[in-house]
């Protein structure tokens, strides 16, 4: 697994972590994991550039296939500073969302629980268990999102695996009830997403349009990704009530894009373009610019294939350098967590065009990295994933760290 020497590196970094000020900072704001390939973000020999051979897509919040002339490019070289440790000792953390005021809600994939993390003290308090979660393999309690009207409705959305499917439900969070009993009964807003031991997708997020987006996987049944009648291997777009959105590529369908293998990361840039990260198979992991109705190729194409009818990724990685999970946009770059890669990737962009090769940070220092959350400005949260059954957990794992980036 390539963990030799990781413990010493992690302990050295953690000894230098500044714990003070985390509260103020936050208030401001399967694939087989290995395979051959070329350098990060580069194109294999003889392939086309991102977006070549792709059909046009209708205008949307994520549209825009090239950098605008006024787009300010970030520097080619970035920097990451670990500024704090918000929490430690977490079990299989997956989805994380900041609450108003700075505390966090954290989902445990394998326990099926949601806990609140007090950013000032690091105290972790279980607020409830999501009924019906059936953990196993890569399934369980996965992504979390807060309702766009959370201040008034107090609704928490969760994507999770059951005995029969993957689904999305919402629960009212009542802080006045006793600890462990603060989640109301789940109201299922969407069901029927295929489940499997692998490739359950799971990331959910509300977009700038206040619609709910979900990344799904093809559960290892590759044909689902190209089948537009299947919900597997897709990015879905729906109303907060789980209905298709007017303006989706096909009427009465929540399918927004297709041809995906296992979407693990969703994020919007400052111009409201949607980006997604997903696992490749043996060769290429991908960062994609998502446009409505576009076909991202799996299983017919992997990486920058340059084939007509398929949308090429903006950046690719060897699978042992990435196995990407969560992503976030900050300071002109997409920041991508790597699971097997054990590192945080920075992809600097001028509009939709990379201005330099992707740059790796924190390599081997914290092990597997699962989730990245933007807090505004140059602040990020980073969630480790050493207790997910594939890591090499040490004392204190798993952790939520605060970062300053540029």
Short mmCIF file of C-alpha atoms in Angstrom, two decimals, residues 1-339:
data_model
loop_
_atom_site.label_atom_id
_atom_site.label_comp_id
_atom_site.label_asym_id
_atom_site.label_seq_id
_atom_site.Cartn_x
_atom_site.Cartn_y
_atom_site.Cartn_z
CA UNK A 1 0.00 0.00 0.00
CA UNK A 2 3.04 2.28 0.09
CA UNK A 3 2.70 3.52 3.67
CA UNK A 4 6.33 3.09 4.67
CA UNK A 5 7.42 6.07 6.75
CA UNK A 6 3.96 7.68 6.68
CA UNK A 7 3.47 7.52 10.45
CA UNK A 8 6.62 9.44 11.25
CA UNK A 9 5.74 12.09 8.69
CA UNK A 10 2.22 12.48 10.04
CA UNK A 11 3.34 12.73 13.65
CA UNK A 12 5.88 15.40 12.75
CA UNK A 13 3.28 17.46 10.95
CA UNK A 14 0.67 17.03 13.66
CA UNK A 15 3.12 18.18 16.32
CA UNK A 16 3.34 21.49 14.48
CA UNK A 17 -0.41 21.96 14.04
CA UNK A 18 -1.79 25.13 15.54
CA UNK A 19 -5.04 24.26 17.31
CA UNK A 20 -6.00 27.74 18.46
CA UNK A 21 -8.32 29.73 16.25
CA UNK A 22 -10.14 26.82 14.54
CA UNK A 23 -13.51 28.11 15.71
CA UNK A 24 -12.94 31.58 14.33
CA UNK A 25 -11.62 30.13 11.07
CA UNK A 26 -14.66 27.96 10.51
CA UNK A 27 -17.11 30.67 11.53
CA UNK A 28 -15.67 32.71 8.68
CA UNK A 29 -16.69 30.72 6.52
CA UNK A 30 -14.00 0.86 -6.42
CA UNK A 31 -12.14 0.83 -8.50
CA UNK A 32 -8.91 -1.06 -8.33
CA UNK A 33 -6.78 1.66 -6.77
CA UNK A 34 -3.77 1.33 -8.99
CA UNK A 35 -2.59 1.15 -12.55
CA UNK A 36 -0.19 2.49 -15.16
CA UNK A 37 -0.35 5.92 -16.76
CA UNK A 38 1.36 9.18 -17.56
CA UNK A 39 2.16 12.25 -15.52
CA UNK A 40 -0.65 13.89 -13.53
CA UNK A 41 -3.01 15.97 -15.63
CA UNK A 42 -1.19 15.23 -18.88
CA UNK A 43 -2.64 13.69 -22.01
CA UNK A 44 -1.56 10.22 -23.11
CA UNK A 45 0.42 10.26 -26.35
CA UNK A 46 -1.77 10.78 -29.40
CA UNK A 47 -4.90 11.89 -27.54
CA UNK A 48 -6.87 15.07 -27.92
CA UNK A 49 -7.19 17.99 -25.58
CA UNK A 50 -10.03 18.31 -23.05
CA UNK A 51 -13.44 18.58 -24.63
CA UNK A 52 -12.42 17.46 -28.11
CA UNK A 53 -14.81 15.22 -29.99
CA UNK A 54 -17.67 16.22 -27.70
CA UNK A 55 -21.16 17.26 -28.67
CA UNK A 56 -22.37 20.73 -27.83
CA UNK A 57 -24.37 21.16 -24.65
CA UNK A 58 -27.19 23.52 -23.82
CA UNK A 59 -26.51 26.59 -21.71
CA UNK A 60 -26.73 26.05 -17.97
CA UNK A 61 -25.15 27.00 -14.67
CA UNK A 62 -22.25 24.73 -15.54
CA UNK A 63 -21.83 25.73 -19.18
CA UNK A 64 -18.68 27.23 -20.62
CA UNK A 65 -16.06 25.16 -22.40
CA UNK A 66 -13.20 27.62 -22.52
CA UNK A 67 -11.57 30.28 -20.42
CA UNK A 68 -13.10 33.72 -20.76
CA UNK A 69 -10.66 36.47 -21.74
CA UNK A 70 -11.13 38.23 -18.40
CA UNK A 71 -10.54 35.09 -16.34
CA UNK A 72 -7.74 35.75 -13.85
CA UNK A 73 -5.32 32.86 -13.76
CA UNK A 74 -4.05 31.63 -10.39
CA UNK A 75 -0.30 31.16 -9.96
CA UNK A 76 1.21 28.03 -11.47
CA UNK A 77 2.58 27.06 -8.08
CA UNK A 78 0.37 26.93 -5.01
CA UNK A 79 0.85 26.30 -1.32
CA UNK A 80 -0.92 24.46 1.49
CA UNK A 81 -0.52 25.12 5.21
CA UNK A 82 -2.19 22.89 7.82
CA UNK A 83 -3.48 25.40 10.37
CA UNK A 84 -5.48 23.24 12.75
CA UNK A 85 -7.02 19.93 13.71
CA UNK A 86 -10.75 20.30 14.26
CA UNK A 87 -11.45 16.72 15.35
CA UNK A 88 -9.80 13.32 15.66
CA UNK A 89 -10.79 9.77 16.53
CA UNK A 90 -13.58 9.69 13.93
CA UNK A 91 -14.76 6.37 12.49
CA UNK A 92 -15.18 6.11 8.70
CA UNK A 93 -16.06 9.81 8.15
CA UNK A 94 -17.49 10.54 4.70
CA UNK A 95 -19.87 13.47 4.25
CA UNK A 96 -19.15 16.72 6.14
CA UNK A 97 -21.11 19.99 6.12
CA UNK A 98 -20.49 23.20 8.10
CA UNK A 99 -23.37 24.51 10.16
CA UNK A 100 -24.15 28.20 10.57
CA UNK A 101 -21.77 29.37 13.30
CA UNK A 102 -18.96 27.02 12.30
CA UNK A 103 -19.64 23.63 13.89
CA UNK A 104 -19.75 20.60 11.59
CA UNK A 105 -22.02 17.67 10.87
CA UNK A 106 -20.11 14.49 9.99
CA UNK A 107 -21.50 11.24 8.59
CA UNK A 108 -19.97 7.90 9.58
CA UNK A 109 -20.23 5.60 6.58
CA UNK A 110 -20.05 2.34 8.54
CA UNK A 111 -21.89 3.32 11.74
CA UNK A 112 -24.73 5.08 9.92
CA UNK A 113 -24.61 7.96 12.38
CA UNK A 114 -24.39 11.73 12.08
CA UNK A 115 -22.36 13.60 14.69
CA UNK A 116 -21.79 17.24 15.50
CA UNK A 117 -18.22 18.45 15.92
CA UNK A 118 -17.69 21.54 18.07
CA UNK A 119 -14.89 23.37 16.32
CA UNK A 120 -13.71 25.19 19.40
CA UNK A 121 -13.15 22.09 21.55
CA UNK A 122 -13.17 19.23 19.05
CA UNK A 123 -15.94 17.53 21.03
CA UNK A 124 -17.89 15.00 18.95
CA UNK A 125 -21.54 14.44 19.87
CA UNK A 126 -23.79 11.99 18.05
CA UNK A 127 -27.03 13.67 17.02
CA UNK A 128 -28.71 10.56 15.64
CA UNK A 129 -28.57 7.41 13.59
CA UNK A 130 -30.08 7.24 10.11
CA UNK A 131 -32.52 4.32 9.98
CA UNK A 132 -32.23 1.87 7.10
CA UNK A 133 -28.52 2.33 6.41
CA UNK A 134 -26.94 -0.97 5.29
CA UNK A 135 -23.15 -0.52 5.29
CA UNK A 136 -21.02 -2.88 3.28
CA UNK A 137 -18.11 -2.50 0.90
CA UNK A 138 -18.16 1.08 -0.33
CA UNK A 139 -21.78 1.59 0.73
CA UNK A 140 -23.27 3.05 3.87
CA UNK A 141 -24.04 6.59 5.03
CA UNK A 142 -22.26 8.76 2.47
CA UNK A 143 -22.86 12.38 1.45
CA UNK A 144 -24.52 15.11 3.49
CA UNK A 145 -26.00 18.47 2.46
CA UNK A 146 -27.95 21.20 4.22
CA UNK A 147 -31.20 22.49 2.77
CA UNK A 148 -30.83 25.89 1.04
CA UNK A 149 -33.43 27.02 3.60
CA UNK A 150 -31.71 25.36 6.56
CA UNK A 151 -32.01 28.46 8.74
CA UNK A 152 -35.79 28.05 8.72
CA UNK A 153 -36.48 24.38 7.92
CA UNK A 154 -33.46 22.72 9.68
CA UNK A 155 -33.36 19.93 7.09
CA UNK A 156 -30.29 17.75 6.63
CA UNK A 157 -30.09 15.66 3.43
CA UNK A 158 -28.23 12.34 3.37
CA UNK A 159 -27.31 9.89 0.60
CA UNK A 160 -27.11 6.32 1.87
CA UNK A 161 -27.15 2.65 0.96
CA UNK A 162 -30.03 0.42 2.06
CA UNK A 163 -30.59 -3.32 1.61
CA UNK A 164 -32.18 -2.63 -1.78
CA UNK A 165 -30.82 0.62 -3.23
CA UNK A 166 -29.07 3.93 -2.70
CA UNK A 167 -31.40 6.77 -1.81
CA UNK A 168 -31.59 10.35 -0.57
CA UNK A 169 -33.59 11.31 2.49
CA UNK A 170 -33.98 14.46 4.54
CA UNK A 171 -34.32 14.75 8.30
CA UNK A 172 -35.14 17.65 10.56
CA UNK A 173 -32.35 18.51 12.98
CA UNK A 174 -33.77 19.61 16.34
CA UNK A 175 -31.01 20.79 18.67
CA UNK A 176 -33.48 21.09 21.56
CA UNK A 177 -33.90 17.32 21.81
CA UNK A 178 -31.51 15.08 23.79
CA UNK A 179 -28.20 14.15 22.20
CA UNK A 180 -28.54 11.09 19.99
CA UNK A 181 -32.23 11.83 19.37
CA UNK A 182 -31.98 15.09 17.44
CA UNK A 183 -32.75 13.72 13.97
CA UNK A 184 -36.36 13.44 12.92
CA UNK A 185 -37.77 10.55 10.92
CA UNK A 186 -36.28 10.38 7.42
CA UNK A 187 -38.41 11.65 4.55
CA UNK A 188 -37.19 9.84 1.43
CA UNK A 189 -37.06 12.30 -1.45
CA UNK A 190 -35.42 10.00 -4.00
CA UNK A 191 -34.88 6.24 -4.22
CA UNK A 192 -33.93 3.52 -6.68
CA UNK A 193 -30.28 4.40 -7.34
CA UNK A 194 -28.47 1.09 -7.98
CA UNK A 195 -26.35 -0.26 -5.11
CA UNK A 196 -23.38 -2.57 -4.99
CA UNK A 197 -20.35 -3.52 -2.94
CA UNK A 198 -18.43 -0.98 -5.04
CA UNK A 199 -19.18 2.21 -6.95
CA UNK A 200 -22.10 3.61 -4.99
CA UNK A 201 -21.22 7.23 -5.73
CA UNK A 202 -22.64 9.20 -2.83
CA UNK A 203 -21.67 12.85 -3.04
CA UNK A 204 -24.60 15.29 -2.85
CA UNK A 205 -24.64 19.08 -2.92
CA UNK A 206 -27.01 21.95 -3.55
CA UNK A 207 -25.89 24.02 -6.50
CA UNK A 208 -25.99 27.78 -7.06
CA UNK A 209 -29.46 27.20 -8.56
CA UNK A 210 -30.60 25.69 -5.21
CA UNK A 211 -31.22 22.36 -6.92
CA UNK A 212 -29.90 19.09 -5.48
CA UNK A 213 -27.13 17.29 -7.38
CA UNK A 214 -26.01 13.71 -6.71
CA UNK A 215 -23.10 11.69 -8.07
CA UNK A 216 -23.80 7.99 -8.57
CA UNK A 217 -21.76 4.93 -9.52
CA UNK A 218 -22.41 2.03 -11.86
CA UNK A 219 -21.93 -0.57 -9.06
CA UNK A 220 -19.45 -2.49 -11.21
CA UNK A 221 -22.09 -3.13 -13.91
CA UNK A 222 -20.44 -1.03 -16.57
CA UNK A 223 -23.39 -0.98 -18.95
CA UNK A 224 -25.45 1.12 -16.55
CA UNK A 225 -23.30 4.19 -17.22
CA UNK A 226 -24.43 4.43 -20.88
CA UNK A 227 -28.05 3.48 -20.17
CA UNK A 228 -29.89 6.78 -19.75
CA UNK A 229 -32.84 4.92 -18.24
CA UNK A 230 -30.61 3.77 -15.37
CA UNK A 231 -29.63 6.02 -12.47
CA UNK A 232 -26.22 4.35 -12.17
CA UNK A 233 -23.07 6.07 -13.43
CA UNK A 234 -24.73 9.48 -13.61
CA UNK A 235 -24.89 12.95 -12.17
CA UNK A 236 -28.48 13.65 -11.14
CA UNK A 237 -30.17 17.04 -10.78
CA UNK A 238 -33.45 17.35 -8.90
CA UNK A 239 -35.55 19.75 -6.87
CA UNK A 240 -35.23 19.66 -3.06
CA UNK A 241 -38.32 17.42 -3.14
CA UNK A 242 -36.64 14.92 -5.51
CA UNK A 243 -38.45 15.86 -8.71
CA UNK A 244 -36.89 16.42 -12.17
CA UNK A 245 -35.92 20.03 -12.78
CA UNK A 246 -37.41 21.99 -15.64
CA UNK A 247 -34.55 22.48 -18.07
CA UNK A 248 -32.87 19.13 -17.44
CA UNK A 249 -31.60 17.51 -20.67
CA UNK A 250 -34.61 15.21 -20.89
CA UNK A 251 -38.10 15.98 -19.65
CA UNK A 252 -39.23 14.02 -16.60
CA UNK A 253 -35.70 12.75 -15.97
CA UNK A 254 -33.28 13.68 -13.20
CA UNK A 255 -30.30 12.54 -15.31
CA UNK A 256 -28.02 15.54 -15.89
CA UNK A 257 -24.94 13.82 -17.35
CA UNK A 258 -24.00 10.20 -18.00
CA UNK A 259 -21.16 7.87 -18.92
CA UNK A 260 -19.59 8.08 -15.46
CA UNK A 261 -17.90 5.25 -13.59
CA UNK A 262 -18.12 6.42 -9.97
CA UNK A 263 -18.62 10.11 -9.24
CA UNK A 264 -17.09 10.97 -5.86
CA UNK A 265 -16.67 14.76 -5.94
CA UNK A 266 -18.89 17.72 -6.91
CA UNK A 267 -18.03 21.42 -6.71
CA UNK A 268 -18.85 24.72 -8.44
CA UNK A 269 -16.35 27.41 -9.33
CA UNK A 270 -16.88 31.16 -8.97
CA UNK A 271 -18.59 31.27 -12.37
CA UNK A 272 -21.07 28.55 -11.32
CA UNK A 273 -19.57 25.83 -13.51
CA UNK A 274 -19.94 22.30 -12.15
CA UNK A 275 -16.86 20.09 -11.74
CA UNK A 276 -16.78 16.40 -10.84
CA UNK A 277 -14.10 13.88 -9.91
CA UNK A 278 -14.44 10.17 -10.55
CA UNK A 279 -12.55 6.89 -10.35
CA UNK A 280 -11.01 5.42 -13.43
CA UNK A 281 -10.41 1.70 -13.76
CA UNK A 282 -6.81 0.64 -14.34
CA UNK A 283 -5.45 3.69 -16.09
CA UNK A 284 -7.01 7.14 -15.67
CA UNK A 285 -8.78 8.95 -12.87
CA UNK A 286 -10.61 12.06 -14.06
CA UNK A 287 -11.57 15.64 -13.29
CA UNK A 288 -14.48 16.62 -15.54
CA UNK A 289 -16.23 19.85 -16.40
CA UNK A 290 -19.90 18.87 -16.32
CA UNK A 291 -22.29 20.08 -18.98
CA UNK A 292 -25.94 19.06 -19.22
CA UNK A 293 -26.63 16.07 -21.42
CA UNK A 294 -22.95 15.31 -22.05
CA UNK A 295 -21.65 11.74 -22.24
CA UNK A 296 -18.39 11.21 -20.32
CA UNK A 297 -17.58 7.94 -22.03
CA UNK A 298 -17.47 5.12 -19.51
CA UNK A 299 -17.07 2.22 -20.26
CA UNK A 300 -16.35 2.98 -23.92
CA UNK A 301 -13.71 5.59 -23.08
CA UNK A 302 -11.44 6.18 -20.10
CA UNK A 303 -9.34 9.33 -19.75
CA UNK A 304 -8.67 11.62 -22.72
CA UNK A 305 -9.80 9.31 -25.49
CA UNK A 306 -10.58 12.00 -28.05
CA UNK A 307 -13.51 10.00 -29.41
CA UNK A 308 -16.50 11.64 -31.10
CA UNK A 309 -19.59 11.78 -28.92
CA UNK A 310 -17.71 11.61 -25.62
CA UNK A 311 -16.64 14.48 -23.40
CA UNK A 312 -12.96 14.33 -22.44
CA UNK A 313 -11.78 15.12 -18.91
CA UNK A 314 -9.93 18.35 -18.16
CA UNK A 315 -7.26 16.49 -16.18
CA UNK A 316 -6.28 12.87 -15.62
CA UNK A 317 -4.10 10.96 -13.16
CA UNK A 318 -2.63 7.51 -12.81
CA UNK A 319 -5.01 5.67 -10.50
CA UNK A 320 -2.35 4.97 -7.88
CA UNK A 321 -1.68 8.72 -7.61
CA UNK A 322 -5.28 9.74 -7.03
CA UNK A 323 -8.36 7.49 -6.69
CA UNK A 324 -10.18 10.80 -6.22
CA UNK A 325 -12.94 11.50 -3.76
CA UNK A 326 -14.19 14.92 -2.65
CA UNK A 327 -13.32 18.18 -4.40
CA UNK A 328 -13.68 21.88 -3.59
CA UNK A 329 -12.99 25.11 -5.43
CA UNK A 330 -10.88 27.85 -3.80
CA UNK A 331 -8.40 30.51 -4.89
CA UNK A 332 -8.81 29.80 -8.58
CA UNK A 333 -8.13 26.06 -8.28
CA UNK A 334 -9.98 22.80 -7.84
CA UNK A 335 -8.64 20.92 -4.79
CA UNK A 336 -9.08 17.15 -4.98
CA UNK A 337 -8.66 14.56 -2.22
CA UNK A 338 -6.83 11.36 -3.16
CA UNK A 339 -7.61 8.05 -1.49
#
